[in-house]
Coordinates of C-alpha atoms in Angstrom, one line a residue:
Chain G
M1 CA 0.0 0.0 0.0
S2 CA 1.5 3.3 -1.0
T3 CA -0.6 5.4 1.4
R4 CA 2.3 7.5 2.5
R5 CA 3.8 7.9 -0.9
T6 CA 0.5 9.0 -2.3
F7 CA 0.1 11.4 0.6
L8 CA 3.6 12.9 -0.1
K9 CA 3.1 13.2 -3.8
L10 CA -0.2 14.9 -3.2
T11 CA 1.1 17.2 -0.6
A12 CA 4.1 18.0 -2.8
A13 CA 1.9 18.7 -5.8
A14 CA -0.2 21.0 -3.6
G15 CA 2.9 22.9 -2.5
L16 CA 2.8 21.5 1.0
A17 CA 6.0 19.6 1.0
P18 CA 8.1 20.3 4.1
A19 CA 10.6 23.2 3.8
V20 CA 13.5 20.8 4.5
A21 CA 12.4 18.6 1.6
S22 CA 12.4 21.5 -0.8
A23 CA 15.7 22.7 0.5
Q24 CA 17.5 19.4 0.3
G25 CA 14.9 17.7 -1.8
A26 CA 14.1 14.1 -2.3
A27 CA 13.8 14.8 -6.0
A28 CA 17.3 16.2 -6.2
G29 CA 18.9 13.7 -3.8
K30 CA 22.1 11.9 -4.8
V31 CA 22.9 8.6 -3.2
V32 CA 26.1 6.7 -4.0
V33 CA 26.2 3.0 -3.0
I34 CA 29.6 1.3 -2.8
G35 CA 29.6 -2.5 -3.1
G36 CA 27.2 -4.6 -5.2
G37 CA 26.5 -7.6 -3.0
Y38 CA 23.4 -8.6 -1.0
G39 CA 23.5 -5.3 0.9
G40 CA 24.6 -2.7 -1.6
A41 CA 22.8 -4.0 -4.7
M42 CA 19.5 -4.3 -2.8
A43 CA 19.9 -0.9 -1.2
A44 CA 20.5 0.7 -4.7
R45 CA 17.5 -1.0 -6.1
M46 CA 15.2 -0.3 -3.2
L47 CA 16.2 3.4 -3.1
K48 CA 15.1 3.7 -6.8
A49 CA 11.9 1.8 -6.2
L50 CA 10.9 4.0 -3.3
E51 CA 11.8 7.3 -4.9
A52 CA 12.2 7.2 -8.6
K53 CA 13.5 10.8 -8.7
L54 CA 16.6 9.9 -6.7
D55 CA 19.9 9.9 -8.5
V56 CA 21.4 6.5 -7.4
T57 CA 24.8 5.2 -8.5
L58 CA 26.1 1.8 -7.6
V59 CA 29.9 1.5 -7.6
E60 CA 31.1 -2.0 -8.2
P61 CA 34.2 -3.1 -10.1
N62 CA 33.1 -6.6 -10.9
P63 CA 30.7 -7.1 -13.8
V64 CA 29.5 -10.4 -12.2
Y65 CA 28.6 -11.0 -8.5
T66 CA 29.5 -14.4 -7.2
S67 CA 27.3 -15.4 -4.3
C68 CA 28.9 -16.8 -1.1
P69 CA 25.6 -18.4 0.1
F70 CA 25.3 -21.8 -1.6
S71 CA 29.0 -21.7 -2.6
N72 CA 29.7 -24.6 -0.2
S73 CA 27.4 -26.7 -2.4
V74 CA 29.7 -25.9 -5.3
L75 CA 32.6 -27.5 -3.3
A76 CA 30.5 -30.7 -2.8
N77 CA 29.6 -30.8 -6.5
L78 CA 26.0 -30.1 -5.8
R79 CA 26.0 -26.9 -7.8
E80 CA 28.2 -25.3 -10.5
I81 CA 29.9 -21.9 -9.9
G82 CA 27.8 -20.4 -12.8
Q83 CA 24.7 -20.9 -10.7
Q84 CA 26.3 -18.6 -8.1
E85 CA 26.8 -15.7 -10.6
F86 CA 24.5 -12.7 -11.0
R87 CA 24.9 -9.7 -13.3
Y88 CA 23.8 -6.1 -12.8
D89 CA 21.5 -5.8 -15.8
G90 CA 18.3 -5.9 -13.7
I91 CA 19.7 -3.2 -11.4
R92 CA 20.4 -1.0 -14.4
R93 CA 16.9 -1.6 -15.8
A94 CA 15.6 -0.5 -12.4
G95 CA 17.1 2.9 -13.1
V96 CA 20.3 2.6 -11.1
S97 CA 23.5 4.0 -12.7
V98 CA 26.2 1.3 -12.3
A99 CA 29.8 2.5 -12.3
Q100 CA 31.9 -0.5 -13.1
T101 CA 35.0 0.6 -11.2
S102 CA 36.2 0.8 -7.6
A103 CA 36.0 3.6 -5.1
T104 CA 39.5 4.7 -4.1
A105 CA 38.8 7.5 -1.7
I106 CA 35.9 9.0 0.3
D107 CA 35.9 12.6 1.6
A108 CA 33.2 12.5 4.3
T109 CA 33.4 16.3 4.8
A110 CA 33.1 17.3 1.1
R111 CA 30.7 14.3 0.6
T112 CA 32.5 13.0 -2.5
V113 CA 33.7 9.6 -3.7
T114 CA 36.8 9.4 -5.9
L115 CA 36.7 6.5 -8.4
A116 CA 39.6 4.5 -9.9
D117 CA 38.5 5.6 -13.4
G118 CA 39.3 9.2 -12.3
N119 CA 35.7 10.4 -11.9
R120 CA 34.4 11.9 -8.8
L121 CA 30.9 11.6 -7.5
S122 CA 29.2 13.9 -5.0
Y123 CA 26.5 12.6 -2.7
D124 CA 23.9 13.6 -0.2
R125 CA 24.0 10.2 1.4
L126 CA 26.6 7.4 0.9
V127 CA 25.9 3.7 1.5
L128 CA 28.9 1.5 2.1
S129 CA 28.4 -2.2 1.7
P130 CA 32.0 -3.3 1.0
G131 CA 31.9 -6.8 2.6
I132 CA 35.0 -8.1 4.1
D133 CA 38.8 -8.0 3.7
F134 CA 41.2 -10.5 5.2
N135 CA 43.7 -9.7 8.0
W136 CA 46.6 -11.2 6.0
G137 CA 49.4 -12.2 8.3
A138 CA 47.2 -12.6 11.3
V139 CA 47.8 -16.3 10.9
Q140 CA 51.6 -16.2 10.4
G141 CA 52.5 -17.2 6.8
Y142 CA 49.0 -16.8 5.5
D143 CA 49.1 -14.1 2.8
E144 CA 47.6 -13.6 -0.7
A145 CA 50.2 -16.0 -2.2
A146 CA 49.5 -18.6 0.4
A147 CA 45.8 -18.5 -0.5
Q148 CA 46.7 -19.9 -3.9
K149 CA 48.0 -23.0 -2.1
M150 CA 45.6 -23.1 0.8
P151 CA 42.4 -21.4 -0.4
H152 CA 40.2 -19.4 1.9
A153 CA 37.2 -19.7 -0.5
W154 CA 35.6 -17.1 1.8
K155 CA 34.9 -14.8 -1.1
A156 CA 33.2 -16.9 -3.7
G157 CA 34.6 -17.3 -7.2
A158 CA 38.0 -18.4 -8.3
Q159 CA 38.9 -19.4 -4.7
T160 CA 35.8 -21.7 -4.6
V161 CA 36.8 -23.3 -7.9
L162 CA 40.4 -23.8 -6.7
L163 CA 39.3 -25.5 -3.4
R164 CA 36.9 -27.8 -5.3
Q165 CA 39.7 -28.7 -7.8
Q166 CA 42.0 -29.6 -5.0
L167 CA 39.4 -31.8 -3.3
Q168 CA 38.7 -33.6 -6.6
A169 CA 42.5 -34.1 -7.2
M170 CA 43.1 -35.4 -3.7
A171 CA 43.8 -39.2 -3.3
D172 CA 41.3 -41.2 -1.4
G173 CA 42.5 -41.4 2.2
G174 CA 43.8 -37.8 2.2
L175 CA 43.4 -35.5 5.2
V176 CA 41.4 -32.3 4.6
V177 CA 42.2 -29.6 7.2
M178 CA 40.1 -26.6 7.8
S179 CA 41.1 -23.7 10.0
V180 CA 38.4 -21.4 11.3
S181 CA 38.8 -17.9 12.6
A182 CA 37.6 -16.6 16.0
N183 CA 34.5 -14.3 16.0
P184 CA 33.5 -12.1 14.4
Y185 CA 33.6 -13.2 10.7
R186 CA 31.3 -13.4 7.7
C187 CA 28.6 -16.1 8.0
P188 CA 29.0 -17.6 11.5
P189 CA 27.7 -21.1 10.6
G190 CA 29.4 -21.1 7.2
P191 CA 32.5 -23.1 8.2
Y192 CA 30.4 -25.9 9.7
E193 CA 28.2 -26.1 6.7
R194 CA 31.3 -26.3 4.6
A195 CA 32.8 -29.1 6.8
S196 CA 29.4 -30.9 6.5
L197 CA 29.2 -30.7 2.7
I198 CA 32.8 -31.6 2.2
A199 CA 32.2 -34.7 4.4
Y200 CA 29.0 -35.4 2.4
W201 CA 31.2 -35.4 -0.7
L202 CA 34.1 -37.3 0.8
K203 CA 31.8 -40.1 2.0
I204 CA 30.7 -40.7 -1.5
W205 CA 33.9 -40.2 -3.5
K206 CA 36.8 -40.5 -1.1
P207 CA 35.4 -42.7 1.7
K208 CA 38.9 -43.3 3.3
S209 CA 39.5 -39.6 3.8
K210 CA 39.0 -37.5 7.0
L211 CA 38.3 -33.9 7.8
L212 CA 40.1 -32.1 10.6
L213 CA 38.3 -28.9 11.7
L214 CA 40.7 -26.7 13.7
D215 CA 38.8 -23.9 15.4
A216 CA 39.9 -20.8 17.2
K217 CA 36.8 -20.9 19.4
D218 CA 35.1 -23.3 21.8
A219 CA 31.5 -22.9 20.6
F220 CA 29.9 -22.2 17.3
S221 CA 26.5 -21.4 15.7
K222 CA 24.0 -24.3 15.5
Q223 CA 26.6 -26.4 17.3
R224 CA 24.4 -29.2 18.7
L225 CA 22.5 -29.5 15.4
F226 CA 25.7 -29.8 13.4
Q227 CA 27.4 -32.2 15.8
N228 CA 24.3 -34.4 16.1
A229 CA 24.1 -34.6 12.3
W230 CA 27.8 -35.3 12.0
A231 CA 27.5 -38.2 14.4
Q232 CA 24.5 -39.5 12.5
L233 CA 25.6 -38.9 8.9
Y234 CA 29.4 -38.9 9.0
P235 CA 30.5 -41.0 12.0
G236 CA 34.3 -40.7 12.5
L237 CA 34.7 -38.5 9.4
I238 CA 34.8 -35.0 11.0
E239 CA 37.1 -34.3 13.9
W240 CA 36.4 -30.8 15.5
V241 CA 39.2 -29.4 17.6
P242 CA 38.1 -26.4 19.7
L243 CA 40.4 -23.7 21.0
S244 CA 40.7 -25.3 24.4
K245 CA 42.0 -28.5 22.8
G246 CA 44.6 -26.7 20.6
G247 CA 42.4 -25.8 17.7
K248 CA 43.7 -22.3 17.1
V249 CA 46.1 -22.2 14.0
T250 CA 48.9 -19.7 14.7
S251 CA 50.9 -20.2 11.5
V252 CA 50.9 -22.1 8.2
D253 CA 53.5 -23.2 5.7
P254 CA 51.9 -23.2 2.2
A255 CA 54.9 -25.0 0.7
T256 CA 54.2 -28.2 2.7
L257 CA 50.5 -27.6 3.5
T258 CA 51.3 -27.6 7.2
L259 CA 49.1 -25.9 9.8
V260 CA 50.7 -25.2 13.2
T261 CA 48.6 -24.8 16.3
E262 CA 49.6 -24.1 19.9
F263 CA 49.5 -27.9 20.5
G264 CA 51.2 -29.3 17.4
S265 CA 51.2 -29.3 13.7
H266 CA 49.1 -31.0 11.0
K267 CA 50.1 -31.8 7.4
A268 CA 47.1 -31.6 5.0
A269 CA 46.4 -33.1 1.6
V270 CA 44.0 -30.2 1.1
A271 CA 44.0 -27.1 3.4
N272 CA 41.2 -24.5 3.7
V273 CA 42.1 -21.5 5.8
I274 CA 39.3 -19.1 6.8
P275 CA 41.4 -16.3 8.2
P276 CA 40.5 -13.4 10.6
Q277 CA 38.6 -10.6 8.8
R278 CA 37.7 -6.9 8.9
A279 CA 35.4 -4.5 7.0
G280 CA 36.3 -4.0 3.3
A281 CA 39.3 -1.6 3.0
I282 CA 37.3 1.4 1.7
A283 CA 35.6 1.5 5.2
A284 CA 38.8 2.3 7.0
Q285 CA 39.8 4.8 4.3
A286 CA 36.4 6.6 4.8
G287 CA 37.0 6.7 8.6
V288 CA 34.0 4.6 9.4
A289 CA 35.9 1.5 10.8
D290 CA 36.9 1.5 14.4
R291 CA 39.9 -0.2 16.1
T292 CA 38.3 -3.6 15.7
G293 CA 38.3 -3.1 11.9
W294 CA 34.5 -3.1 11.7
C295 CA 32.0 -0.3 11.4
P296 CA 29.8 0.9 14.3
V297 CA 26.4 2.2 13.2
E298 CA 23.2 3.5 14.8
P299 CA 20.3 1.0 14.7
V300 CA 17.7 2.9 12.8
A301 CA 19.2 4.1 9.5
F302 CA 22.6 2.3 10.0
E303 CA 24.4 5.6 9.8
S304 CA 28.0 5.5 10.9
T305 CA 28.5 6.7 14.5
L306 CA 32.0 8.0 13.3
R307 CA 31.1 9.9 10.1
P308 CA 27.7 11.5 9.5
G309 CA 26.1 10.9 6.0
I310 CA 27.7 7.5 5.6
H311 CA 25.5 4.4 6.1
V312 CA 27.2 1.0 6.5
L313 CA 25.4 -2.3 5.7
G314 CA 26.1 -6.0 5.8
D315 CA 29.2 -7.9 6.9
A316 CA 31.3 -4.7 7.3
A317 CA 29.0 -3.2 10.0
I318 CA 28.7 -3.9 13.7
M319 CA 25.0 -4.5 13.9
G320 CA 24.6 -5.5 17.6
A321 CA 23.1 -8.9 17.9
I322 CA 22.3 -9.4 14.2
P323 CA 24.7 -11.8 12.5
K324 CA 26.8 -11.2 9.4
S325 CA 24.6 -13.0 6.9
A326 CA 23.3 -12.3 3.4
F327 CA 19.7 -12.4 4.7
A328 CA 20.6 -9.8 7.3
A329 CA 22.4 -7.6 4.7
N330 CA 19.3 -7.8 2.4
A331 CA 17.0 -6.9 5.3
Q332 CA 19.3 -4.0 6.4
A333 CA 19.4 -2.7 2.8
K334 CA 15.6 -2.3 2.6
V335 CA 15.4 -0.6 6.0
C336 CA 18.3 1.7 5.2
A337 CA 16.8 2.7 1.8
A338 CA 13.5 3.7 3.3
A339 CA 15.3 5.6 6.1
I340 CA 17.5 7.5 3.5
V341 CA 14.4 8.5 1.6
D342 CA 12.9 9.8 4.8
L343 CA 16.1 11.6 5.8
L344 CA 16.4 13.3 2.4
A345 CA 12.8 14.5 2.7
G346 CA 13.5 15.9 6.2
R347 CA 11.5 13.2 8.0
K348 CA 12.6 11.1 11.0
P349 CA 12.9 7.4 10.0
Q350 CA 10.7 5.0 11.9
D351 CA 12.3 2.5 14.3
P352 CA 12.7 -0.7 12.3
I353 CA 12.2 -4.4 13.1
L354 CA 14.5 -6.8 11.2
I355 CA 14.4 -10.5 10.7
N356 CA 17.3 -12.8 10.1
T357 CA 16.9 -16.4 8.9
C358 CA 20.0 -18.4 8.1
Y359 CA 19.9 -21.9 6.6
S360 CA 22.8 -24.3 6.5
L361 CA 22.9 -27.6 4.6
V362 CA 24.4 -30.5 6.4
A363 CA 23.7 -32.8 3.4
A364 CA 22.0 -32.3 0.1
D365 CA 18.6 -32.9 1.6
Y366 CA 19.3 -32.0 5.2
G367 CA 18.9 -28.4 6.2
I368 CA 19.0 -26.6 9.6
S369 CA 18.3 -23.0 10.4
V370 CA 18.7 -20.2 12.9
A371 CA 16.4 -17.2 13.0
G372 CA 16.1 -14.0 15.0
V373 CA 14.0 -10.8 15.2
Y374 CA 15.8 -7.6 16.0
R375 CA 14.9 -4.0 17.1
P376 CA 16.7 -1.0 18.2
D377 CA 17.5 -0.9 22.0
K378 CA 20.0 1.3 23.7
G379 CA 21.7 2.3 20.5
Q380 CA 22.1 -1.3 19.2
L381 CA 20.1 -3.8 17.3
A382 CA 19.0 -6.2 20.0
E383 CA 17.3 -9.6 19.7
V384 CA 13.6 -9.5 20.6
P385 CA 13.4 -11.8 23.7
G386 CA 11.4 -15.0 23.3
A387 CA 11.7 -15.1 19.5
G388 CA 14.2 -16.8 17.2
G389 CA 16.5 -19.7 17.9
T390 CA 17.6 -22.8 15.9
S391 CA 15.7 -25.7 14.4
P392 CA 14.6 -28.2 17.0
L393 CA 17.1 -30.9 18.0
D394 CA 14.5 -33.7 17.8
V395 CA 12.3 -33.7 14.8
V396 CA 10.2 -36.2 12.9
G397 CA 9.5 -37.0 9.2
G398 CA 10.7 -34.6 6.6
F399 CA 11.6 -31.6 8.7
R400 CA 15.3 -31.5 7.7
G401 CA 14.4 -32.1 4.1
Q402 CA 11.8 -29.3 4.2
E403 CA 14.4 -26.9 5.6
A404 CA 16.8 -27.9 2.8
V405 CA 14.0 -27.0 0.3
Y406 CA 13.3 -23.7 2.0
A407 CA 17.0 -22.9 2.0
E408 CA 17.1 -23.1 -1.8
S409 CA 13.8 -21.2 -2.1
W410 CA 15.2 -18.4 0.0
F411 CA 18.2 -18.3 -2.3
R412 CA 16.1 -18.0 -5.4
T413 CA 13.9 -15.4 -3.9
V414 CA 16.6 -13.2 -2.4
T415 CA 18.8 -13.3 -5.5
A416 CA 15.7 -12.5 -7.7
E417 CA 14.7 -9.6 -5.4
T418 CA 18.3 -8.2 -5.5
F419 CA 19.6 -8.9 -9.0
G420 CA 16.6 -10.2 -11.0
Chain I
M1 CA -5.7 26.2 -2.2
G2 CA -3.7 23.1 -1.2
R3 CA -4.6 23.6 2.4
V4 CA -8.2 22.4 2.0
L5 CA -6.8 19.1 0.8
L6 CA -5.3 18.3 4.1
P7 CA -8.2 17.3 6.3
A8 CA -9.5 15.0 3.5
L9 CA -6.1 13.4 3.1
A10 CA -5.6 13.0 6.8
S11 CA -8.9 11.2 7.2
A12 CA -8.2 9.0 4.2
V13 CA -4.8 8.2 5.6
L14 CA -6.1 7.5 9.0
A15 CA -8.7 5.2 7.6
A16 CA -6.1 3.2 5.8
G17 CA -5.2 0.9 8.5
P18 CA -4.2 0.2 12.1
A19 CA -0.5 0.8 11.3
G20 CA -1.1 4.5 12.0
A21 CA -1.4 6.4 8.8
A22 CA 1.6 8.5 7.9
D23 CA 3.9 6.4 10.1
V24 CA 3.8 3.7 7.4
P25 CA 6.9 4.0 5.2
A26 CA 6.7 3.2 1.6
N27 CA 8.1 -0.2 2.0
G28 CA 5.8 -1.1 4.8
P29 CA 5.4 -1.0 8.6
P30 CA 8.3 -2.2 10.8
G31 CA 9.3 -5.8 9.9
A32 CA 7.5 -6.0 6.6
S33 CA 10.5 -5.4 4.4
S34 CA 12.4 -8.4 6.0
C35 CA 9.6 -10.8 5.0
T36 CA 10.2 -10.4 1.2
G37 CA 13.7 -12.0 1.6
C38 CA 11.8 -15.3 1.6
H39 CA 8.2 -14.4 0.6
A40 CA 8.7 -13.0 -2.9
P41 CA 6.9 -9.6 -3.4
S42 CA 5.9 -10.6 -6.9
K43 CA 6.2 -13.8 -9.0
L44 CA 9.9 -13.4 -9.1
A45 CA 11.2 -16.9 -8.4
D46 CA 10.2 -20.5 -8.3
S47 CA 9.8 -21.1 -4.6
A48 CA 8.4 -23.5 -2.1
I49 CA 7.7 -20.6 0.2
P50 CA 4.2 -19.2 -0.3
R51 CA 3.7 -15.7 -1.4
I52 CA 1.8 -13.4 1.0
A53 CA 1.3 -10.3 -1.2
G54 CA -2.4 -9.9 -1.9
R55 CA -3.6 -12.5 0.7
K56 CA -6.4 -11.5 3.0
A57 CA -5.1 -9.6 6.0
A58 CA -7.3 -11.7 8.4
D59 CA -5.7 -14.9 7.0
I60 CA -2.1 -13.6 7.4
E61 CA -3.0 -12.6 11.0
T62 CA -4.5 -16.0 11.7
F63 CA -1.4 -17.8 10.4
M64 CA 0.9 -15.6 12.4
R65 CA -1.1 -16.1 15.6
E66 CA -1.2 -19.8 15.2
Y67 CA 2.5 -20.0 14.3
R68 CA 3.2 -18.0 17.4
S69 CA 1.2 -20.3 19.7
G70 CA 2.4 -23.4 18.0
A71 CA -1.2 -24.4 17.1
W72 CA 0.0 -24.5 13.4
P73 CA 3.3 -26.4 13.2
S74 CA 6.1 -24.8 11.3
S75 CA 9.8 -25.0 10.6
V76 CA 10.9 -21.4 11.0
M77 CA 7.8 -19.2 11.1
G78 CA 7.0 -20.0 14.8
R79 CA 10.3 -18.7 15.8
I80 CA 9.8 -15.5 13.7
A81 CA 6.1 -14.9 14.7
K82 CA 7.1 -14.8 18.4
G83 CA 9.0 -11.6 17.6
F84 CA 5.9 -9.6 16.7
D85 CA 2.9 -8.6 18.9
D86 CA -0.7 -8.4 17.7
Q87 CA -0.5 -4.8 16.7
Q88 CA 2.7 -5.2 14.7
T89 CA 1.4 -8.4 13.1
Q90 CA -1.9 -6.6 12.2
A91 CA 0.0 -3.7 10.5
I92 CA 2.2 -6.1 8.5
A93 CA -0.8 -8.2 7.4
A94 CA -2.7 -5.1 6.3
W95 CA 0.2 -3.9 4.3
F96 CA 0.8 -7.3 2.5
A97 CA -2.9 -7.6 1.9
A98 CA -2.8 -4.3 0.0
Q99 CA 0.1 -5.3 -2.3
P100 CA -0.6 -6.6 -5.8
E101 CA -0.9 -10.3 -5.8

């Protein structure tokens, strides 16, 4: 229902638009969005859908977006990498200008963005959705060159394909070693979905192989659901080593595929290192990242608490209790777009409610989920008490199968809403 | 000239729903925009998750109430419905009911 839009159009037509709106002007507003993933692409598109007169530019260097959600299924040969790829044609058709280049500098005072192609864009509001960068060297020896031997595959694309090739080339009986970062990082249950689906594939194709999961923490998302499923589906195949048992990898040697922990060292046939992370580099350049490397924001419009006029979405932001998931980035993007339209028109944005739903596949037809509902509380997004939680531990019939089907339905819907 | 429009507009807006008139942003009352991550706003994608745009508001409210109480078994919707009270649910239901099917 467009009650409010109709109201605003009518009042504007009648010359009743608020003074602020005519001074700054929704019609003349310029919004630049940096980063074309689940957060940025959705924000750009929603801004244009809510206010067609806005001038919206999406800055994204890649012509094709490769989705991390469902990329673990590519590792297990359940999908092809091409099914993860989305182009920006739909976003262009929606009226968004797409600048296929990267942003090199942001001047938060002058409100300008300098692009790698030499152009400079001015903005009334800037949306940053840069995703993550890796803290190279935080695990000693793990740098960009090492990632060619021991892939992270935590940005989907060539790295996903490389890890899959290594798994397929491995001899039966080989040891797969995964190293998982401490919190926070992109997609909290993602490493455990990955371990599950690699085990699913090993059980079929390399049944003498094992997977060692070295973890820099003692607890993880959906832990009991994962561990129950591993015991049931892959007995003896996955060994999880928590922090307290020497799971934290402190250094690696890419030449010998060796991972060293505080308790010993492990030589892998295939090694997957998910390293510590921070907000995408442009966030620090813009001055919106704090000492943790992530970006604090207020909980209504997700405007930076460090630099006014810059909104931060998705994995790069510190969003209180809401996890770093694609579902959350998509939900944040839609709330942020509506808030920016309000702010440009001189209105106060309404306190939002956000939902997160995050599915993981443990096998091709076995899905589990975690959900939460979030609202602003004391300057943060806080979980609504009594809501949310994980799938039940004990279920009957086709419950896990149904959640696997819902997972794929979510993926089709959210990618169509964002890129379609 | 424009001023005479206001009372008429205000009453039309107030009659529009329990969400509270001009407080409804263009992409719905609080929470609504998250729903479309799974419940496609139009026939965008082949999906096992039902669309809710254009459904009767009373039906959406009933589903949400029964998900919340557990009377209607669900995988994830019970956990989500518990995050919304009657008033919030009513506003979301009214908004989706008014969307094109």
